[in-house]
PDB file of N, CA and C in Angstrom:
ATOM      1  N   MET A   1     -32.116 -19.754  -3.496  1.00  0.00           N
ATOM      2  CA  MET A   1     -30.776 -19.654  -2.947  1.00  0.00           C
ATOM      3  C   MET A   1     -30.332 -18.195  -2.885  1.00  0.00           C
ATOM      4  N   SER A   2     -30.552 -17.456  -3.959  1.00  0.00           N
ATOM      5  CA  SER A   2     -30.077 -16.072  -3.990  1.00  0.00           C
ATOM      6  C   SER A   2     -30.797 -15.194  -2.969  1.00  0.00           C
ATOM      7  N   GLN A   3     -32.006 -15.535  -2.609  1.00  0.00           N
ATOM      8  CA  GLN A   3     -32.740 -14.748  -1.617  1.00  0.00           C
ATOM      9  C   GLN A   3     -32.302 -15.079  -0.200  1.00  0.00           C
ATOM     10  N   ASN A   4     -31.735 -16.244   0.021  1.00  0.00           N
ATOM     11  CA  ASN A   4     -31.389 -16.674   1.366  1.00  0.00           C
ATOM     12  C   ASN A   4     -29.907 -16.607   1.710  1.00  0.00           C
ATOM     13  N   LEU A   5     -29.018 -16.582   0.716  1.00  0.00           N
ATOM     14  CA  LEU A   5     -27.580 -16.591   0.987  1.00  0.00           C
ATOM     15  C   LEU A   5     -26.923 -15.219   0.919  1.00  0.00           C
ATOM     16  N   GLY A   6     -27.645 -14.205   0.537  1.00  0.00           N
ATOM     17  CA  GLY A   6     -27.067 -12.865   0.441  1.00  0.00           C
ATOM     18  C   GLY A   6     -26.619 -12.347   1.793  1.00  0.00           C
ATOM     19  N   THR A   7     -25.867 -11.275   1.793  1.00  0.00           N
ATOM     20  CA  THR A   7     -25.376 -10.679   3.027  1.00  0.00           C
ATOM     21  C   THR A   7     -26.523 -10.344   3.970  1.00  0.00           C
ATOM     22  N   GLY A   8     -26.463 -10.912   5.165  1.00  0.00           N
ATOM     23  CA  GLY A   8     -27.472 -10.644   6.184  1.00  0.00           C
ATOM     24  C   GLY A   8     -28.770 -11.415   6.028  1.00  0.00           C
ATOM     25  N   GLU A   9     -28.848 -12.261   5.020  1.00  0.00           N
ATOM     26  CA  GLU A   9     -30.067 -13.046   4.793  1.00  0.00           C
ATOM     27  C   GLU A   9     -30.067 -14.295   5.674  1.00  0.00           C
ATOM     28  N   PRO A  10     -31.192 -15.012   5.748  1.00  0.00           N
ATOM     29  CA  PRO A  10     -31.313 -16.128   6.700  1.00  0.00           C
ATOM     30  C   PRO A  10     -30.210 -17.178   6.662  1.00  0.00           C
ATOM     31  N   TRP A  11     -29.649 -17.485   5.496  1.00  0.00           N
ATOM     32  CA  TRP A  11     -28.619 -18.520   5.421  1.00  0.00           C
ATOM     33  C   TRP A  11     -27.206 -17.967   5.515  1.00  0.00           C
ATOM     34  N   ASP A  12     -27.055 -16.668   5.690  1.00  0.00           N
ATOM     35  CA  ASP A  12     -25.724 -16.082   5.827  1.00  0.00           C
ATOM     36  C   ASP A  12     -25.227 -16.424   7.228  1.00  0.00           C
ATOM     37  N   SER A  13     -24.462 -17.484   7.319  1.00  0.00           N
ATOM     38  CA  SER A  13     -24.104 -18.058   8.614  1.00  0.00           C
ATOM     39  C   SER A  13     -23.382 -17.092   9.551  1.00  0.00           C
ATOM     40  N   LYS A  14     -22.656 -16.133   9.026  1.00  0.00           N
ATOM     41  CA  LYS A  14     -21.912 -15.251   9.927  1.00  0.00           C
ATOM     42  C   LYS A  14     -22.830 -14.331  10.729  1.00  0.00           C
ATOM     43  N   PHE A  15     -24.119 -14.280  10.377  1.00  0.00           N
ATOM     44  CA  PHE A  15     -25.071 -13.469  11.136  1.00  0.00           C
ATOM     45  C   PHE A  15     -26.006 -14.311  11.999  1.00  0.00           C
ATOM     46  N   MET A  16     -25.825 -15.634  11.987  1.00  0.00           N
ATOM     47  CA  MET A  16     -26.660 -16.501  12.815  1.00  0.00           C
ATOM     48  C   MET A  16     -26.153 -16.451  14.255  1.00  0.00           C
ATOM     49  N   PRO A  17     -27.060 -16.308  15.229  1.00  0.00           N
ATOM     50  CA  PRO A  17     -26.618 -16.199  16.623  1.00  0.00           C
ATOM     51  C   PRO A  17     -25.822 -17.413  17.101  1.00  0.00           C
ATOM     52  N   GLN A  18     -26.142 -18.608  16.594  1.00  0.00           N
ATOM     53  CA  GLN A  18     -25.455 -19.811  17.037  1.00  0.00           C
ATOM     54  C   GLN A  18     -24.154 -20.073  16.265  1.00  0.00           C
ATOM     55  N   PHE A  19     -23.839 -19.245  15.290  1.00  0.00           N
ATOM     56  CA  PHE A  19     -22.634 -19.412  14.486  1.00  0.00           C
ATOM     57  C   PHE A  19     -21.550 -18.480  15.011  1.00  0.00           C
ATOM     58  N   PRO A  20     -20.306 -18.926  15.055  1.00  0.00           N
ATOM     59  CA  PRO A  20     -19.252 -18.039  15.561  1.00  0.00           C
ATOM     60  C   PRO A  20     -18.933 -16.922  14.577  1.00  0.00           C
ATOM     61  N   GLY A  21     -19.404 -15.755  14.828  1.00  0.00           N
ATOM     62  CA  GLY A  21     -19.133 -14.604  13.966  1.00  0.00           C
ATOM     63  C   GLY A  21     -18.346 -13.570  14.736  1.00  0.00           C
ATOM     64  N   ARG A  22     -19.034 -12.906  15.627  1.00  0.00           N
ATOM     65  CA  ARG A  22     -18.400 -11.936  16.525  1.00  0.00           C
ATOM     66  C   ARG A  22     -18.963 -12.165  17.923  1.00  0.00           C
ATOM     67  N   ASP A  23     -18.132 -11.911  18.911  1.00  0.00           N
ATOM     68  CA  ASP A  23     -18.627 -12.067  20.269  1.00  0.00           C
ATOM     69  C   ASP A  23     -19.386 -10.810  20.692  1.00  0.00           C
ATOM     70  N   ASP A  24     -19.820 -10.770  21.946  1.00  0.00           N
ATOM     71  CA  ASP A  24     -20.607  -9.632  22.443  1.00  0.00           C
ATOM     72  C   ASP A  24     -19.853  -8.314  22.394  1.00  0.00           C
ATOM     73  N   LEU A  25     -18.537  -8.382  22.357  1.00  0.00           N
ATOM     74  CA  LEU A  25     -17.720  -7.168  22.289  1.00  0.00           C
ATOM     75  C   LEU A  25     -17.340  -6.799  20.855  1.00  0.00           C
ATOM     76  N   GLY A  26     -17.825  -7.578  19.877  1.00  0.00           N
ATOM     77  CA  GLY A  26     -17.552  -7.286  18.474  1.00  0.00           C
ATOM     78  C   GLY A  26     -16.256  -7.876  17.949  1.00  0.00           C
ATOM     79  N   ARG A  27     -15.592  -8.688  18.777  1.00  0.00           N
ATOM     80  CA  ARG A  27     -14.334  -9.303  18.334  1.00  0.00           C
ATOM     81  C   ARG A  27     -14.627 -10.461  17.386  1.00  0.00           C
ATOM     82  N   VAL A  28     -13.810 -10.571  16.349  1.00  0.00           N
ATOM     83  CA  VAL A  28     -13.968 -11.637  15.360  1.00  0.00           C
ATOM     84  C   VAL A  28     -13.727 -12.990  16.023  1.00  0.00           C
ATOM     85  N   GLN A  29     -14.567 -13.948  15.687  1.00  0.00           N
ATOM     86  CA  GLN A  29     -14.416 -15.310  16.178  1.00  0.00           C
ATOM     87  C   GLN A  29     -13.785 -16.159  15.075  1.00  0.00           C
ATOM     88  N   TYR A  30     -13.200 -17.260  15.460  1.00  0.00           N
ATOM     89  CA  TYR A  30     -12.513 -18.142  14.517  1.00  0.00           C
ATOM     90  C   TYR A  30     -13.014 -19.574  14.667  1.00  0.00           C
ATOM     91  N   ALA A  31     -12.803 -20.348  13.638  1.00  0.00           N
ATOM     92  CA  ALA A  31     -13.192 -21.756  13.651  1.00  0.00           C
ATOM     93  C   ALA A  31     -12.067 -22.551  12.995  1.00  0.00           C
ATOM     94  N   LYS A  32     -12.051 -23.852  13.230  1.00  0.00           N
ATOM     95  CA  LYS A  32     -11.059 -24.717  12.608  1.00  0.00           C
ATOM     96  C   LYS A  32     -11.698 -25.346  11.376  1.00  0.00           C
ATOM     97  N   TYR A  33     -11.029 -25.178  10.248  1.00  0.00           N
ATOM     98  CA  TYR A  33     -11.470 -25.776   8.989  1.00  0.00           C
ATOM     99  C   TYR A  33     -10.276 -26.501   8.397  1.00  0.00           C
ATOM    100  N   LYS A  34     -10.380 -27.813   8.272  1.00  0.00           N
ATOM    101  CA  LYS A  34      -9.284 -28.628   7.731  1.00  0.00           C
ATOM    102  C   LYS A  34      -7.955 -28.305   8.411  1.00  0.00           C
ATOM    103  N   GLN A  35      -7.975 -28.324   9.724  1.00  0.00           N
ATOM    104  CA  GLN A  35      -6.785 -28.092  10.558  1.00  0.00           C
ATOM    105  C   GLN A  35      -6.218 -26.675  10.440  1.00  0.00           C
ATOM    106  N   GLU A  36      -6.993 -25.741   9.940  1.00  0.00           N
ATOM    107  CA  GLU A  36      -6.538 -24.355   9.783  1.00  0.00           C
ATOM    108  C   GLU A  36      -7.527 -23.438  10.491  1.00  0.00           C
ATOM    109  N   LEU A  37      -7.029 -22.437  11.208  1.00  0.00           N
ATOM    110  CA  LEU A  37      -7.923 -21.458  11.819  1.00  0.00           C
ATOM    111  C   LEU A  37      -8.349 -20.452  10.760  1.00  0.00           C
ATOM    112  N   VAL A  38      -9.651 -20.255  10.652  1.00  0.00           N
ATOM    113  CA  VAL A  38     -10.200 -19.293   9.687  1.00  0.00           C
ATOM    114  C   VAL A  38     -11.206 -18.412  10.409  1.00  0.00           C
ATOM    115  N   SER A  39     -11.382 -17.198   9.915  1.00  0.00           N
ATOM    116  CA  SER A  39     -12.374 -16.301  10.514  1.00  0.00           C
ATOM    117  C   SER A  39     -13.773 -16.827  10.208  1.00  0.00           C
ATOM    118  N   ALA A  40     -14.723 -16.406  11.019  1.00  0.00           N
ATOM    119  CA  ALA A  40     -16.107 -16.807  10.781  1.00  0.00           C
ATOM    120  C   ALA A  40     -16.580 -16.327   9.415  1.00  0.00           C
ATOM    121  N   ASN A  41     -16.113 -15.156   8.988  1.00  0.00           N
ATOM    122  CA  ASN A  41     -16.479 -14.649   7.672  1.00  0.00           C
ATOM    123  C   ASN A  41     -15.953 -15.572   6.574  1.00  0.00           C
ATOM    124  N   ASP A  42     -14.693 -15.999   6.707  1.00  0.00           N
ATOM    125  CA  ASP A  42     -14.132 -16.915   5.717  1.00  0.00           C
ATOM    126  C   ASP A  42     -14.871 -18.247   5.728  1.00  0.00           C
ATOM    127  N   LEU A  43     -15.190 -18.756   6.919  1.00  0.00           N
ATOM    128  CA  LEU A  43     -15.917 -20.020   7.006  1.00  0.00           C
ATOM    129  C   LEU A  43     -17.279 -19.906   6.321  1.00  0.00           C
ATOM    130  N   SER A  44     -17.946 -18.788   6.503  1.00  0.00           N
ATOM    131  CA  SER A  44     -19.231 -18.561   5.844  1.00  0.00           C
ATOM    132  C   SER A  44     -19.075 -18.598   4.323  1.00  0.00           C
ATOM    133  N   ASN A  45     -18.012 -17.991   3.812  1.00  0.00           N
ATOM    134  CA  ASN A  45     -17.760 -18.001   2.369  1.00  0.00           C
ATOM    135  C   ASN A  45     -17.353 -19.386   1.873  1.00  0.00           C
ATOM    136  N   ILE A  46     -16.635 -20.135   2.700  1.00  0.00           N
ATOM    137  CA  ILE A  46     -16.274 -21.512   2.335  1.00  0.00           C
ATOM    138  C   ILE A  46     -17.538 -22.361   2.224  1.00  0.00           C
ATOM    139  N   ILE A  47     -18.449 -22.196   3.176  1.00  0.00           N
ATOM    140  CA  ILE A  47     -19.722 -22.934   3.129  1.00  0.00           C
ATOM    141  C   ILE A  47     -20.496 -22.571   1.861  1.00  0.00           C
ATOM    142  N   TYR A  48     -20.528 -21.292   1.518  1.00  0.00           N
ATOM    143  CA  TYR A  48     -21.173 -20.852   0.274  1.00  0.00           C
ATOM    144  C   TYR A  48     -20.519 -21.551  -0.924  1.00  0.00           C
ATOM    145  N   GLY A  49     -19.189 -21.636  -0.911  1.00  0.00           N
ATOM    146  CA  GLY A  49     -18.471 -22.329  -1.990  1.00  0.00           C
ATOM    147  C   GLY A  49     -18.858 -23.795  -2.070  1.00  0.00           C
ATOM    148  N   HIS A  50     -19.001 -24.437  -0.913  1.00  0.00           N
ATOM    149  CA  HIS A  50     -19.438 -25.842  -0.887  1.00  0.00           C
ATOM    150  C   HIS A  50     -20.827 -25.987  -1.518  1.00  0.00           C
ATOM    151  N   ILE A  51     -21.728 -25.098  -1.168  1.00  0.00           N
ATOM    152  CA  ILE A  51     -23.093 -25.153  -1.710  1.00  0.00           C
ATOM    153  C   ILE A  51     -23.065 -24.978  -3.225  1.00  0.00           C
ATOM    154  N   CYS A  52     -22.286 -24.010  -3.685  1.00  0.00           N
ATOM    155  CA  CYS A  52     -22.175 -23.788  -5.137  1.00  0.00           C
ATOM    156  C   CYS A  52     -21.606 -25.020  -5.837  1.00  0.00           C
ATOM    157  N   ALA A  53     -20.569 -25.623  -5.247  1.00  0.00           N
ATOM    158  CA  ALA A  53     -19.970 -26.822  -5.845  1.00  0.00           C
ATOM    159  C   ALA A  53     -20.972 -27.970  -5.860  1.00  0.00           C
ATOM    160  N   PHE A  54     -21.738 -28.118  -4.786  1.00  0.00           N
ATOM    161  CA  PHE A  54     -22.756 -29.164  -4.725  1.00  0.00           C
ATOM    162  C   PHE A  54     -23.773 -28.991  -5.855  1.00  0.00           C
ATOM    163  N   MET A  55     -24.044 -27.739  -6.203  1.00  0.00           N
ATOM    164  CA  MET A  55     -24.993 -27.436  -7.275  1.00  0.00           C
ATOM    165  C   MET A  55     -24.324 -27.428  -8.649  1.00  0.00           C
ATOM    166  N   ASN A  56     -23.070 -27.839  -8.716  1.00  0.00           N
ATOM    167  CA  ASN A  56     -22.285 -27.859  -9.956  1.00  0.00           C
ATOM    168  C   ASN A  56     -22.090 -26.470 -10.565  1.00  0.00           C
ATOM    169  N   LEU A  57     -22.076 -25.452  -9.748  1.00  0.00           N
ATOM    170  CA  LEU A  57     -21.805 -24.100 -10.211  1.00  0.00           C
ATOM    171  C   LEU A  57     -20.290 -23.935 -10.296  1.00  0.00           C
ATOM    172  N   PRO A  58     -19.756 -23.555 -11.436  1.00  0.00           N
ATOM    173  CA  PRO A  58     -18.303 -23.393 -11.559  1.00  0.00           C
ATOM    174  C   PRO A  58     -17.775 -22.309 -10.620  1.00  0.00           C
ATOM    175  N   LYS A  59     -16.505 -22.428 -10.281  1.00  0.00           N
ATOM    176  CA  LYS A  59     -15.875 -21.476  -9.356  1.00  0.00           C
ATOM    177  C   LYS A  59     -16.044 -20.028  -9.827  1.00  0.00           C
ATOM    178  N   PHE A  60     -15.819 -19.765 -11.111  1.00  0.00           N
ATOM    179  CA  PHE A  60     -15.927 -18.378 -11.597  1.00  0.00           C
ATOM    180  C   PHE A  60     -17.343 -17.842 -11.424  1.00  0.00           C
ATOM    181  N   ALA A  61     -18.353 -18.700 -11.610  1.00  0.00           N
ATOM    182  CA  ALA A  61     -19.749 -18.267 -11.472  1.00  0.00           C
ATOM    183  C   ALA A  61     -20.098 -18.023 -10.004  1.00  0.00           C
ATOM    184  N   ALA A  62     -19.593 -18.868  -9.117  1.00  0.00           N
ATOM    185  CA  ALA A  62     -19.832 -18.696  -7.680  1.00  0.00           C
ATOM    186  C   ALA A  62     -19.228 -17.375  -7.202  1.00  0.00           C
ATOM    187  N   LYS A  63     -17.998 -17.098  -7.642  1.00  0.00           N
ATOM    188  CA  LYS A  63     -17.324 -15.862  -7.249  1.00  0.00           C
ATOM    189  C   LYS A  63     -18.013 -14.634  -7.848  1.00  0.00           C
ATOM    190  N   LEU A  64     -18.422 -14.731  -9.103  1.00  0.00           N
ATOM    191  CA  LEU A  64     -19.109 -13.615  -9.755  1.00  0.00           C
ATOM    192  C   LEU A  64     -20.441 -13.326  -9.069  1.00  0.00           C
ATOM    193  N   ALA A  65     -21.201 -14.361  -8.767  1.00  0.00           N
ATOM    194  CA  ALA A  65     -22.492 -14.172  -8.094  1.00  0.00           C
ATOM    195  C   ALA A  65     -22.295 -13.477  -6.744  1.00  0.00           C
ATOM    196  N   ALA A  66     -21.252 -13.871  -6.018  1.00  0.00           N
ATOM    197  CA  ALA A  66     -20.975 -13.247  -4.725  1.00  0.00           C
ATOM    198  C   ALA A  66     -20.610 -11.771  -4.895  1.00  0.00           C
ATOM    199  N   LYS A  67     -19.805 -11.467  -5.915  1.00  0.00           N
ATOM    200  CA  LYS A  67     -19.444 -10.072  -6.182  1.00  0.00           C
ATOM    201  C   LYS A  67     -20.668  -9.234  -6.510  1.00  0.00           C
ATOM    202  N   LEU A  68     -21.525  -9.778  -7.369  1.00  0.00           N
ATOM    203  CA  LEU A  68     -22.728  -9.045  -7.775  1.00  0.00           C
ATOM    204  C   LEU A  68     -23.692  -8.864  -6.610  1.00  0.00           C
ATOM    205  N   ASP A  69     -23.787  -9.876  -5.756  1.00  0.00           N
ATOM    206  CA  ASP A  69     -24.667  -9.763  -4.598  1.00  0.00           C
ATOM    207  C   ASP A  69     -24.117  -8.758  -3.594  1.00  0.00           C
ATOM    208  N   ALA A  70     -22.804  -8.797  -3.357  1.00  0.00           N
ATOM    209  CA  ALA A  70     -22.196  -7.921  -2.354  1.00  0.00           C
ATOM    210  C   ALA A  70     -22.449  -6.447  -2.637  1.00  0.00           C
ATOM    211  N   CYS A  71     -22.415  -6.062  -3.897  1.00  0.00           N
ATOM    212  CA  CYS A  71     -22.610  -4.647  -4.229  1.00  0.00           C
ATOM    213  C   CYS A  71     -24.063  -4.318  -4.573  1.00  0.00           C
ATOM    214  N   GLY A  72     -24.962  -5.289  -4.427  1.00  0.00           N
ATOM    215  CA  GLY A  72     -26.384  -5.014  -4.589  1.00  0.00           C
ATOM    216  C   GLY A  72     -26.934  -5.136  -5.988  1.00  0.00           C
ATOM    217  N   VAL A  73     -26.115  -5.487  -6.953  1.00  0.00           N
ATOM    218  CA  VAL A  73     -26.572  -5.568  -8.343  1.00  0.00           C
ATOM    219  C   VAL A  73     -27.725  -6.571  -8.492  1.00  0.00           C
ATOM    220  N   LEU A  74     -27.713  -7.624  -7.676  1.00  0.00           N
ATOM    221  CA  LEU A  74     -28.756  -8.657  -7.786  1.00  0.00           C
ATOM    222  C   LEU A  74     -30.042  -8.320  -7.027  1.00  0.00           C
ATOM    223  N   GLU A  75     -30.050  -7.219  -6.290  1.00  0.00           N
ATOM    224  CA  GLU A  75     -31.223  -6.838  -5.486  1.00  0.00           C
ATOM    225  C   GLU A  75     -32.514  -6.797  -6.298  1.00  0.00           C
ATOM    226  N   ILE A  76     -32.438  -6.301  -7.503  1.00  0.00           N
ATOM    227  CA  ILE A  76     -33.632  -6.181  -8.338  1.00  0.00           C
ATOM    228  C   ILE A  76     -34.230  -7.555  -8.624  1.00  0.00           C
ATOM    229  N   PHE A  77     -33.390  -8.573  -8.731  1.00  0.00           N
ATOM    230  CA  PHE A  77     -33.866  -9.931  -9.020  1.00  0.00           C
ATOM    231  C   PHE A  77     -34.234 -10.698  -7.756  1.00  0.00           C
ATOM    232  N   THR A  78     -33.441 -10.525  -6.698  1.00  0.00           N
ATOM    233  CA  THR A  78     -33.662 -11.318  -5.489  1.00  0.00           C
ATOM    234  C   THR A  78     -34.674 -10.706  -4.528  1.00  0.00           C
ATOM    235  N   LYS A  79     -34.789  -9.371  -4.542  1.00  0.00           N
ATOM    236  CA  LYS A  79     -35.685  -8.706  -3.587  1.00  0.00           C
ATOM    237  C   LYS A  79     -36.716  -7.803  -4.250  1.00  0.00           C
ATOM    238  N   GLY A  80     -36.599  -7.673  -5.566  1.00  0.00           N
ATOM    239  CA  GLY A  80     -37.566  -6.845  -6.282  1.00  0.00           C
ATOM    240  C   GLY A  80     -37.444  -5.361  -5.994  1.00  0.00           C
ATOM    241  N   LYS A  81     -36.236  -4.913  -5.631  1.00  0.00           N
ATOM    242  CA  LYS A  81     -36.034  -3.489  -5.366  1.00  0.00           C
ATOM    243  C   LYS A  81     -34.653  -3.067  -5.846  1.00  0.00           C
ATOM    244  N   PHE A  82     -34.489  -1.773  -6.002  1.00  0.00           N
ATOM    245  CA  PHE A  82     -33.196  -1.244  -6.412  1.00  0.00           C
ATOM    246  C   PHE A  82     -32.273  -1.144  -5.195  1.00  0.00           C
ATOM    247  N   PRO A  83     -30.985  -1.388  -5.375  1.00  0.00           N
ATOM    248  CA  PRO A  83     -30.050  -1.287  -4.243  1.00  0.00           C
ATOM    249  C   PRO A  83     -29.846   0.167  -3.836  1.00  0.00           C
ATOM    250  N   THR A  84     -29.500   0.369  -2.590  1.00  0.00           N
ATOM    251  CA  THR A  84     -29.202   1.716  -2.106  1.00  0.00           C
ATOM    252  C   THR A  84     -27.841   2.146  -2.646  1.00  0.00           C
ATOM    253  N   SER A  85     -27.605   3.432  -2.649  1.00  0.00           N
ATOM    254  CA  SER A  85     -26.307   3.931  -3.124  1.00  0.00           C
ATOM    255  C   SER A  85     -25.186   3.448  -2.203  1.00  0.00           C
ATOM    256  N   LYS A  86     -25.480   3.304  -0.909  1.00  0.00           N
ATOM    257  CA  LYS A  86     -24.488   2.793   0.040  1.00  0.00           C
ATOM    258  C   LYS A  86     -24.105   1.349  -0.313  1.00  0.00           C
ATOM    259  N   LEU A  87     -25.103   0.515  -0.623  1.00  0.00           N
ATOM    260  CA  LEU A  87     -24.839  -0.875  -0.969  1.00  0.00           C
ATOM    261  C   LEU A  87     -24.050  -0.987  -2.269  1.00  0.00           C
ATOM    262  N   LEU A  88     -24.351  -0.130  -3.228  1.00  0.00           N
ATOM    263  CA  LEU A  88     -23.647  -0.171  -4.512  1.00  0.00           C
ATOM    264  C   LEU A  88     -22.137   0.079  -4.355  1.00  0.00           C
ATOM    265  N   LYS A  89     -21.733   0.734  -3.271  1.00  0.00           N
ATOM    266  CA  LYS A  89     -20.322   1.016  -3.031  1.00  0.00           C
ATOM    267  C   LYS A  89     -19.609  -0.142  -2.329  1.00  0.00           C
ATOM    268  N   PHE A  90     -20.382  -1.092  -1.795  1.00  0.00           N
ATOM    269  CA  PHE A  90     -19.805  -2.218  -1.068  1.00  0.00           C
ATOM    270  C   PHE A  90     -19.209  -3.212  -2.059  1.00  0.00           C
ATOM    271  N   LYS A  91     -18.083  -3.802  -1.711  1.00  0.00           N
ATOM    272  CA  LYS A  91     -17.413  -4.764  -2.594  1.00  0.00           C
ATOM    273  C   LYS A  91     -17.074  -6.034  -1.831  1.00  0.00           C
ATOM    274  N   ASP A  92     -17.117  -7.169  -2.515  1.00  0.00           N
ATOM    275  CA  ASP A  92     -16.627  -8.423  -1.964  1.00  0.00           C
ATOM    276  C   ASP A  92     -15.115  -8.294  -1.864  1.00  0.00           C
ATOM    277  N   THR A  93     -14.538  -8.715  -0.752  1.00  0.00           N
ATOM    278  CA  THR A  93     -13.097  -8.551  -0.568  1.00  0.00           C
ATOM    279  C   THR A  93     -12.312  -9.674  -1.246  1.00  0.00           C
ATOM    280  N   VAL A  94     -11.027  -9.468  -1.375  1.00  0.00           N
ATOM    281  CA  VAL A  94     -10.136 -10.495  -1.918  1.00  0.00           C
ATOM    282  C   VAL A  94     -10.216 -11.738  -1.039  1.00  0.00           C
ATOM    283  N   SER A  95     -10.255 -11.537   0.266  1.00  0.00           N
ATOM    284  CA  SER A  95     -10.360 -12.651   1.211  1.00  0.00           C
ATOM    285  C   SER A  95     -11.668 -13.427   1.000  1.00  0.00           C
ATOM    286  N   ASP A  96     -12.768 -12.709   0.772  1.00  0.00           N
ATOM    287  CA  ASP A  96     -14.056 -13.362   0.496  1.00  0.00           C
ATOM    288  C   ASP A  96     -13.952 -14.232  -0.752  1.00  0.00           C
ATOM    289  N   GLN A  97     -13.364 -13.681  -1.797  1.00  0.00           N
ATOM    290  CA  GLN A  97     -13.248 -14.404  -3.062  1.00  0.00           C
ATOM    291  C   GLN A  97     -12.343 -15.633  -2.926  1.00  0.00           C
ATOM    292  N   LYS A  98     -11.260 -15.500  -2.161  1.00  0.00           N
ATOM    293  CA  LYS A  98     -10.362 -16.644  -1.941  1.00  0.00           C
ATOM    294  C   LYS A  98     -11.065 -17.750  -1.155  1.00  0.00           C
ATOM    295  N   ALA A  99     -11.853 -17.366  -0.149  1.00  0.00           N
ATOM    296  CA  ALA A  99     -12.563 -18.357   0.667  1.00  0.00           C
ATOM    297  C   ALA A  99     -13.632 -19.073  -0.160  1.00  0.00           C
ATOM    298  N   ILE A 100     -14.309 -18.350  -1.038  1.00  0.00           N
ATOM    299  CA  ILE A 100     -15.304 -18.969  -1.926  1.00  0.00           C
ATOM    300  C   ILE A 100     -14.606 -19.988  -2.831  1.00  0.00           C
ATOM    301  N   ALA A 101     -13.498 -19.581  -3.431  1.00  0.00           N
ATOM    302  CA  ALA A 101     -12.742 -20.490  -4.312  1.00  0.00           C
ATOM    303  C   ALA A 101     -12.299 -21.728  -3.542  1.00  0.00           C
ATOM    304  N   LYS A 102     -11.823 -21.529  -2.316  1.00  0.00           N
ATOM    305  CA  LYS A 102     -11.384 -22.653  -1.479  1.00  0.00           C
ATOM    306  C   LYS A 102     -12.552 -23.604  -1.222  1.00  0.00           C
ATOM    307  N   GLY A 103     -13.727 -23.056  -0.918  1.00  0.00           N
ATOM    308  CA  GLY A 103     -14.901 -23.885  -0.670  1.00  0.00           C
ATOM    309  C   GLY A 103     -15.301 -24.703  -1.884  1.00  0.00           C
ATOM    310  N   VAL A 104     -15.266 -24.080  -3.058  1.00  0.00           N
ATOM    311  CA  VAL A 104     -15.599 -24.797  -4.295  1.00  0.00           C
ATOM    312  C   VAL A 104     -14.559 -25.888  -4.552  1.00  0.00           C
ATOM    313  N   GLU A 105     -13.293 -25.545  -4.422  1.00  0.00           N
ATOM    314  CA  GLU A 105     -12.208 -26.498  -4.707  1.00  0.00           C
ATOM    315  C   GLU A 105     -12.181 -27.663  -3.712  1.00  0.00           C
ATOM    316  N   ASP A 106     -12.476 -27.389  -2.449  1.00  0.00           N
ATOM    317  CA  ASP A 106     -12.394 -28.414  -1.406  1.00  0.00           C
ATOM    318  C   ASP A 106     -13.588 -29.360  -1.375  1.00  0.00           C
ATOM    319  N   PHE A 107     -14.711 -28.934  -1.943  1.00  0.00           N
ATOM    320  CA  PHE A 107     -15.912 -29.769  -1.858  1.00  0.00           C
ATOM    321  C   PHE A 107     -15.722 -31.065  -2.637  1.00  0.00           C
ATOM    322  N   ASN A 108     -16.101 -32.150  -2.009  1.00  0.00           N
ATOM    323  CA  ASN A 108     -16.005 -33.467  -2.646  1.00  0.00           C
ATOM    324  C   ASN A 108     -17.317 -34.205  -2.409  1.00  0.00           C
ATOM    325  N   ILE A 109     -18.079 -34.405  -3.464  1.00  0.00           N
ATOM    326  CA  ILE A 109     -19.393 -35.039  -3.351  1.00  0.00           C
ATOM    327  C   ILE A 109     -19.293 -36.433  -2.726  1.00  0.00           C
ATOM    328  N   LYS A 110     -18.161 -37.092  -2.877  1.00  0.00           N
ATOM    329  CA  LYS A 110     -17.998 -38.433  -2.304  1.00  0.00           C
ATOM    330  C   LYS A 110     -18.005 -38.400  -0.768  1.00  0.00           C
ATOM    331  N   ASN A 111     -17.669 -37.243  -0.203  1.00  0.00           N
ATOM    332  CA  ASN A 111     -17.684 -37.086   1.250  1.00  0.00           C
ATOM    333  C   ASN A 111     -19.025 -36.581   1.765  1.00  0.00           C
ATOM    334  N   TYR A 112     -19.953 -36.279   0.866  1.00  0.00           N
ATOM    335  CA  TYR A 112     -21.248 -35.740   1.253  1.00  0.00           C
ATOM    336  C   TYR A 112     -22.201 -36.868   1.620  1.00  0.00           C
ATOM    337  N   ARG A 113     -22.835 -36.748   2.762  1.00  0.00           N
ATOM    338  CA  ARG A 113     -23.846 -37.740   3.179  1.00  0.00           C
ATOM    339  C   ARG A 113     -25.057 -36.997   3.712  1.00  0.00           C
ATOM    340  N   LEU A 114     -26.240 -37.523   3.422  1.00  0.00           N
ATOM    341  CA  LEU A 114     -27.475 -36.967   3.988  1.00  0.00           C
ATOM    342  C   LEU A 114     -27.673 -37.473   5.384  1.00  0.00           C
TER     343      LEU A 114
END
């Protein structure tokens, strides 16, 4: 999971061509989530929160893992390399953390179907 959900990794939905992230002009795209318009970045973080909740990862752990990944601290474990100095300066935003919390809180296993 940590190798695939990190920023820019294969499961990071905001970078998938078929996912609404940014249009050809770089404008932010939006999606409807529970009758609310959210940015593609927020939707990606909500999905991450859902995955963490499905795995029974507590909200604080999901948010902490995202913070550590965003600034590259987990690079040594997930990619076997040291993070760049540029990556070490990157931070998960307040909006990212709120969207992760929302995803964890909103997930309901009773609504999950294979």
